[in-house]
XYZ file of C-alpha atoms in Angstrom:
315
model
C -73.405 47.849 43.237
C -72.690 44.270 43.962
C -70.465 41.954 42.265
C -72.185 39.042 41.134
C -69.046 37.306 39.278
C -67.262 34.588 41.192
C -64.092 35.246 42.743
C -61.311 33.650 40.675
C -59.069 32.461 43.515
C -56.405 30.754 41.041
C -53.587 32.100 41.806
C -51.467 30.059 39.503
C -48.821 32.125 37.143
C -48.778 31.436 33.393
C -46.234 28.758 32.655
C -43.123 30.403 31.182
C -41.845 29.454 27.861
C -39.451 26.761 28.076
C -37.597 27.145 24.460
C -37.419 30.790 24.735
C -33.743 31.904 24.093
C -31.204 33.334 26.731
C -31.253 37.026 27.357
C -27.939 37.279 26.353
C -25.990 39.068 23.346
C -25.112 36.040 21.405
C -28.409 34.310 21.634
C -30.882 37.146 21.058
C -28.249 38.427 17.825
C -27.356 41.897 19.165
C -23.591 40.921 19.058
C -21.387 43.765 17.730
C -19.992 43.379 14.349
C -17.305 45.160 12.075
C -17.458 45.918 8.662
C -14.156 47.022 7.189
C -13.860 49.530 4.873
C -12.227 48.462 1.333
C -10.244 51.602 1.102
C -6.652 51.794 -1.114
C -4.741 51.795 1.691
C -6.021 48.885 3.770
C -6.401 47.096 0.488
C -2.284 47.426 -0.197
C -1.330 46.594 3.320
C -3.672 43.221 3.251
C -2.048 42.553 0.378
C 1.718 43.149 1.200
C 1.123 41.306 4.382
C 0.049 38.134 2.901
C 2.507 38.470 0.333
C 5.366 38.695 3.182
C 3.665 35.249 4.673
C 3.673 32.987 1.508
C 5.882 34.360 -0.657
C 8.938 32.703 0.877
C 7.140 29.502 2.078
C 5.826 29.222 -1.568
C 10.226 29.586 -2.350
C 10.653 26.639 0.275
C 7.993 24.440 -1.336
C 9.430 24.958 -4.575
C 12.824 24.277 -3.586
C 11.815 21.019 -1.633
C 9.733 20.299 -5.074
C 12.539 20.497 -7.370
C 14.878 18.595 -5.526
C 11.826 15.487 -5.322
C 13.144 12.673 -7.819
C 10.668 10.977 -9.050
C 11.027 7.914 -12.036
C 7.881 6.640 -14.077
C 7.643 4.378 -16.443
C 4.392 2.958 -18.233
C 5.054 -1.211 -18.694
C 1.376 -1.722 -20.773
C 1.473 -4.358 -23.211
C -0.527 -3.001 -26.003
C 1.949 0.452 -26.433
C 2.094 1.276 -30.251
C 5.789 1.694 -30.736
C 6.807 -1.407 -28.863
C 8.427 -1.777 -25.254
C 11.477 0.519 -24.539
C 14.821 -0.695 -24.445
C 14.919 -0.610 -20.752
C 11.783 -3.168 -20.732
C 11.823 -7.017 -21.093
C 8.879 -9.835 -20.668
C 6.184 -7.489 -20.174
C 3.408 -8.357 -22.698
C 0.743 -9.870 -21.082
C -1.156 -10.989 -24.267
C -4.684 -12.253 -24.310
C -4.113 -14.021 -21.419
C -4.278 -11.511 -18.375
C -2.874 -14.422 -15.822
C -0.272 -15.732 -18.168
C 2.359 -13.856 -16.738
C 1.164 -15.223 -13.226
C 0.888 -18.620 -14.610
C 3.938 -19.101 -16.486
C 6.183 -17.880 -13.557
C 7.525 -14.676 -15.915
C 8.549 -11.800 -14.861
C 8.428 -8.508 -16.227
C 11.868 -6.131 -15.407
C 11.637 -2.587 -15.804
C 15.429 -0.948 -15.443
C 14.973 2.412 -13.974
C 18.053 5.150 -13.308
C 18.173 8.194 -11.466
C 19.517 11.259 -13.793
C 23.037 12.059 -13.307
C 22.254 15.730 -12.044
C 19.975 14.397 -9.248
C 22.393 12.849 -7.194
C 21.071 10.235 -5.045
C 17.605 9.369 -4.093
C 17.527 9.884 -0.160
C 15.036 7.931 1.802
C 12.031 7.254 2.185
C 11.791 6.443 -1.321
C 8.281 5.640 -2.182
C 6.552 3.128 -4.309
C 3.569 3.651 -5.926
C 1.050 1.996 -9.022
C -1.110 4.734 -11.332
C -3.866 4.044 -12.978
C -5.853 5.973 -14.998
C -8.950 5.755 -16.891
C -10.479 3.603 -13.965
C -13.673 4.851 -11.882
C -13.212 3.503 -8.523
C -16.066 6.756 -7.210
C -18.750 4.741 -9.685
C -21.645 4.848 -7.709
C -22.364 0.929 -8.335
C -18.942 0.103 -8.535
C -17.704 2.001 -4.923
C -21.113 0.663 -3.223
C -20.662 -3.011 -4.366
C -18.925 -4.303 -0.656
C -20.038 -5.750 2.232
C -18.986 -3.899 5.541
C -20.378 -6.912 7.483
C -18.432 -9.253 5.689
C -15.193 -7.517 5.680
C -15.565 -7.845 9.482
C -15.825 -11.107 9.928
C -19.289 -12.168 9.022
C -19.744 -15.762 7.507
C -20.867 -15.868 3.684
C -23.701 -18.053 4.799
C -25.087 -15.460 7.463
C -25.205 -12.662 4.593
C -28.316 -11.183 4.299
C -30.189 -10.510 1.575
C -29.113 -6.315 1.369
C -26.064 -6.890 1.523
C -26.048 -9.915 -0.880
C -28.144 -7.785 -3.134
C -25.489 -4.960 -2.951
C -22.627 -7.063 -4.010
C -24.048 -8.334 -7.323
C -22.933 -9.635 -9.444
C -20.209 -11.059 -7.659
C -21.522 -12.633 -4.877
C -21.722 -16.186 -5.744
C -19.494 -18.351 -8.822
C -22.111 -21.601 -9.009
C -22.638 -22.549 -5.652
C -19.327 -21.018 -4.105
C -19.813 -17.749 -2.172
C -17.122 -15.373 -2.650
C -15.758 -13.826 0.399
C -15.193 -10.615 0.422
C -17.982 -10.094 -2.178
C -18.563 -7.137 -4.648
C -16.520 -5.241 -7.269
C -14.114 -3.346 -5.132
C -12.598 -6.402 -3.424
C -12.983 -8.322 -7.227
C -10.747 -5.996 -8.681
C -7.634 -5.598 -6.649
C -4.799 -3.827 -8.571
C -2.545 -7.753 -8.458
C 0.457 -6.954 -9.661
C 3.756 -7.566 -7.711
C 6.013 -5.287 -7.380
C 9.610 -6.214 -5.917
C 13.314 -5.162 -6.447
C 15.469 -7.181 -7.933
C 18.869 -4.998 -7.248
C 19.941 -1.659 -6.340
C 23.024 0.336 -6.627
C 23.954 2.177 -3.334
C 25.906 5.684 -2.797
C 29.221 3.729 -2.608
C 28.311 1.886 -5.926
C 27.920 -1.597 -4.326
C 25.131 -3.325 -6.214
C 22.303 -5.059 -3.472
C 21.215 -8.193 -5.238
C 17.374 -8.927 -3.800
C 17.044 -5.619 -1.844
C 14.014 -5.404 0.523
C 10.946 -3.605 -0.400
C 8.793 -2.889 2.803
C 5.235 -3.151 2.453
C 3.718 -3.074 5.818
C 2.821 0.605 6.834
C 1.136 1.441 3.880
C -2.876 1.689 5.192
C -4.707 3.851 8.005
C -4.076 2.517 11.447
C -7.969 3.366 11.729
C -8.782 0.793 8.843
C -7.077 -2.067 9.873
C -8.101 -1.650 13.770
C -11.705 -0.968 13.016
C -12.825 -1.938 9.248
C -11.361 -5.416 8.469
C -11.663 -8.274 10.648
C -10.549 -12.133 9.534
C -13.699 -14.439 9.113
C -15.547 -15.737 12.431
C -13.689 -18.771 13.116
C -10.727 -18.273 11.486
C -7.391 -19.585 13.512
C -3.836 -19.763 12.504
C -0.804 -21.326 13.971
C 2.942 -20.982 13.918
C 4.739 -24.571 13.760
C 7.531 -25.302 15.478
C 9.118 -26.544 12.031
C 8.167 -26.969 8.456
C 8.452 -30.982 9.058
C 5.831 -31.213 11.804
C 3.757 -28.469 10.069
C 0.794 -31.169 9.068
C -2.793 -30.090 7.689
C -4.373 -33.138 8.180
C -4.933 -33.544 11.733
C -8.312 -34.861 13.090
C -9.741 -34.484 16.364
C -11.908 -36.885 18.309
C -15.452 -36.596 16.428
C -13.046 -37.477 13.386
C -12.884 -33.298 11.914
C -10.400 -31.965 10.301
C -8.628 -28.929 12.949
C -7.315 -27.440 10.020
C -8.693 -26.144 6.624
C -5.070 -26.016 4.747
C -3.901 -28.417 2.455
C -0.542 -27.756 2.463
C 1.298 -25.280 5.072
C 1.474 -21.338 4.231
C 5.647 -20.671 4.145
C 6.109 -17.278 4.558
C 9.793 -15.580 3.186
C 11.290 -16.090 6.352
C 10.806 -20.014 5.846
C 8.290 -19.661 8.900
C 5.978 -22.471 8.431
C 1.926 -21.879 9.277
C -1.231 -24.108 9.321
C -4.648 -22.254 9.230
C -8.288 -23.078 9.559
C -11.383 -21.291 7.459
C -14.804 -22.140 7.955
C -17.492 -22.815 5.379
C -13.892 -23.564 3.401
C -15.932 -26.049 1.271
C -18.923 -23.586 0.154
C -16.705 -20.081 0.041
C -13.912 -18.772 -1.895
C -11.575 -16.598 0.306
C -9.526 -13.709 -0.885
C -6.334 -15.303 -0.704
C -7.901 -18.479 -2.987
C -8.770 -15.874 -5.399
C -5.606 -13.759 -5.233
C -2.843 -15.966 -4.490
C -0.059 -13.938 -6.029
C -0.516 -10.931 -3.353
C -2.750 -11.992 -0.063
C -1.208 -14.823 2.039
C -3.914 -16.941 4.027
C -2.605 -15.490 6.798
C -3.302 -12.075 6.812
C -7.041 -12.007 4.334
C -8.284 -8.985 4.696
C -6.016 -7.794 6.599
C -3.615 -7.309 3.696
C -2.262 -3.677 3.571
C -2.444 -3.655 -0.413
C -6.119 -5.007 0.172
C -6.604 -2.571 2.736
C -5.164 0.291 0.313
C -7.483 -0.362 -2.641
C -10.894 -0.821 -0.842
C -10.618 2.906 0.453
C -11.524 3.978 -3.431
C -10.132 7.189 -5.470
C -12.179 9.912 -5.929
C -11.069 11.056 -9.597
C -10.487 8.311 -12.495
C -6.283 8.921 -12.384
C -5.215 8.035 -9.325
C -1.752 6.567 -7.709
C -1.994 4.372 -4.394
C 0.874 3.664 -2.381
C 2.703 0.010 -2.880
C-alpha cells in the first residue's frame, strides 16, 4: 500500500524552553530540610544555652547603664509652679523672638550628683522635644530635594513648588530651602558658659563642639550650597569690603557687611537671586552662618525627621 502523504523532511528540533529552571536541588525545591523535635530536653538545653550567652552581657549593659550620668532639665516658659531656683531669664513670653531680639539669655545651672563622680568624656548634648510630629505625612514631605542641592528658587518647578506649600513664597520673596521641615528648625542656642573640672578649676567660656554631629552620607550627598554661591576668606577684617564692582558695573559680592566668624576670621560671600529669595541663614540668623547654608550640621540634624512624636537630636 502506498504512501500518499508528503514526506516531512523538517528536521528542525522543538525549541527548548528558555525560562525553565536548573536541574538542580535548590532550584527545582528538593533541598533537604530538618524539623526539630520540641522535646523537654532539647527545649532546656536551648534555653540554658542562650541564657549562658546574654545573661552576663545583659550584667555588662546594666553596669555600663548605671554608671551613664545623665542631667535634664525642662527650661519652658509657661511651667505652672514657676522656674526652679537653678533657672534665670527664661520666659519667652508672647513674643517667641524676644529673647533673640533683646540679646537675653536664658542660664540653666546644672550639677552632677555627688555619688556620680565625674562625668568622663564624650559628654553629649542633646534638645528633646515632645509632642511634635516630625513623621506627619504633610509635614515630613513638605522639602525640596532639588533645592537643598543647589537648585535656584527661580528654576523650581511646579511639583516641587506645589510640595512645599505653604511656605514657598512670603509676597514675592521665594524662600530657600522651602517647606515645613526646613521652616521649623529647633533655633535655640545652646553654649557653656563655665565648667568646673576634676581639679576644681572653674573654665570660664568652655568650648562646646558642634561639628560632627550629622551623617557623613548627608552632608556629601544631600545638601549642596545654591548654584552660584562663592565665598571668600579676607586677608583682614579692614580690607574685607562688600561693595566691590566689576567692569559691567555688578556687584561681585551679595553681603552687606562681612560674615566674622568666632575666630575673628573675616568672610565676604555672594548669593544669587539675593534680591528675589530669602536664604536660610536670612531667616535663621541666630544658628546658620552664610557660610555654611545648608550645610549647617544642626540644619543637617533636623531635616532627617523623628519617627515617634518624643524625640532627642544631638546638639
Amino acid at each position: 500500500i502506498g504512501n500518499n502523504q508528503p514526506e516531512n523532511n523538517d528536521k528542525t528540533s522543538p525549541t527548548p524552553h528558555s525560562h525553565r529552571p536548573a536541574d538542580v536541588a535548590l532550584k527545582q525545591q528538593r533541598m533537604k530540610s530538618w524539623q526539630p523535635l520540641l522535646d523537654p530536653k532539647w527545649v532546656i538545653t536551648c534555653y540554658l544555652m542562650i541564657g549562658i550567652i546574654f545573661i552576663p552581657t545583659g550584667i555588662v549593659i546594666r553596669k555600663k547603664s548605671k554608671n551613664l550620668i545623665e542631667l535634664k532639665t525642662i527650661y519652658e516658659s509657661h511651667l505652672k509652679k514657676g522656674p526652679p531656683s537653678d533657672m534665670t531669664g527664661c520666659e519667652i513670653g508672647e513674643n517667641p523672638n524676644k529673647m533673640y531680639l533683646d540679646g537675653d539669655t536664658c542660664q540653666i545651672q546644672m550639677q552632677v550628683p555627688f555619688d556620680k563622680g565625674d562625668m568622663q568624656p564624650p559628654v553629649l548634648v542633646h534638645y528633646e522635644l515632645d509632642n511634635f510630629f516630625q513623621n506627619y505625612r504633610k509635614y515630613i514631605t513638605s522639602y525640596d530635594q532639588y533645592q537643598l542641592l543647589g537648585r535656584l528658587s527661580q528654576d523650581q518647578d511646579q511639583v516641587s513648588a506645589d510640595s512645599c506649600q505653604p511656605l514657598t513664597k512670603i509676597g514675592d520673596v521665594y524662600i530657600n530651602p522651602c517647606g515645613l521641615i526646613a521652616n521649623t528648625l529647633f533655633n535655640d542656642v545652646i553654649s557653656l558658659e563655665s565648667i568646673v573640672g576634676p581639679d576644681g578649676e572653674v573654665i570660664q567660656n568652655a568650648p562646646l563642639v558642634e561639628t560632627g554631629i550629622a551623617w557623613e552620607s548627608d552632608l556629601q550627598w544631600k545638601y549642596k550650597q545654591p548654584n552660584g554661591f562663592r565665598s571668600e576668606q579676607c586677608q583682614s577684617c579692614d580690607d574685607c569690603k562688600c561693595d566691590e564692582v566689576n567692569d559691567q558695573n555688578e556687584r561681585l559680592w551679595s553681603c552687606k557687611t562681612p560674615y566674622i566668624n568666632d575666630d575673628g576670621d573675616c568672610f565676604r560671600y555672594y548669593y544669587p537671586e539675593d534680591d528675589t529669595t530669602q536664604y536660610l541663614y536670612e531667616t535663621y540668623p541666630m544658628v546658620i552662618n552664610p557660610i555654611e547654608g545648608v550645610m549647617n550640621e544642626h540644619f543637617v540634624v533636623w531635616m532627617r525627621a523623628a519617627a515617634l512624636p518624643h524625640f532627642r537630636k544631638l546638639y
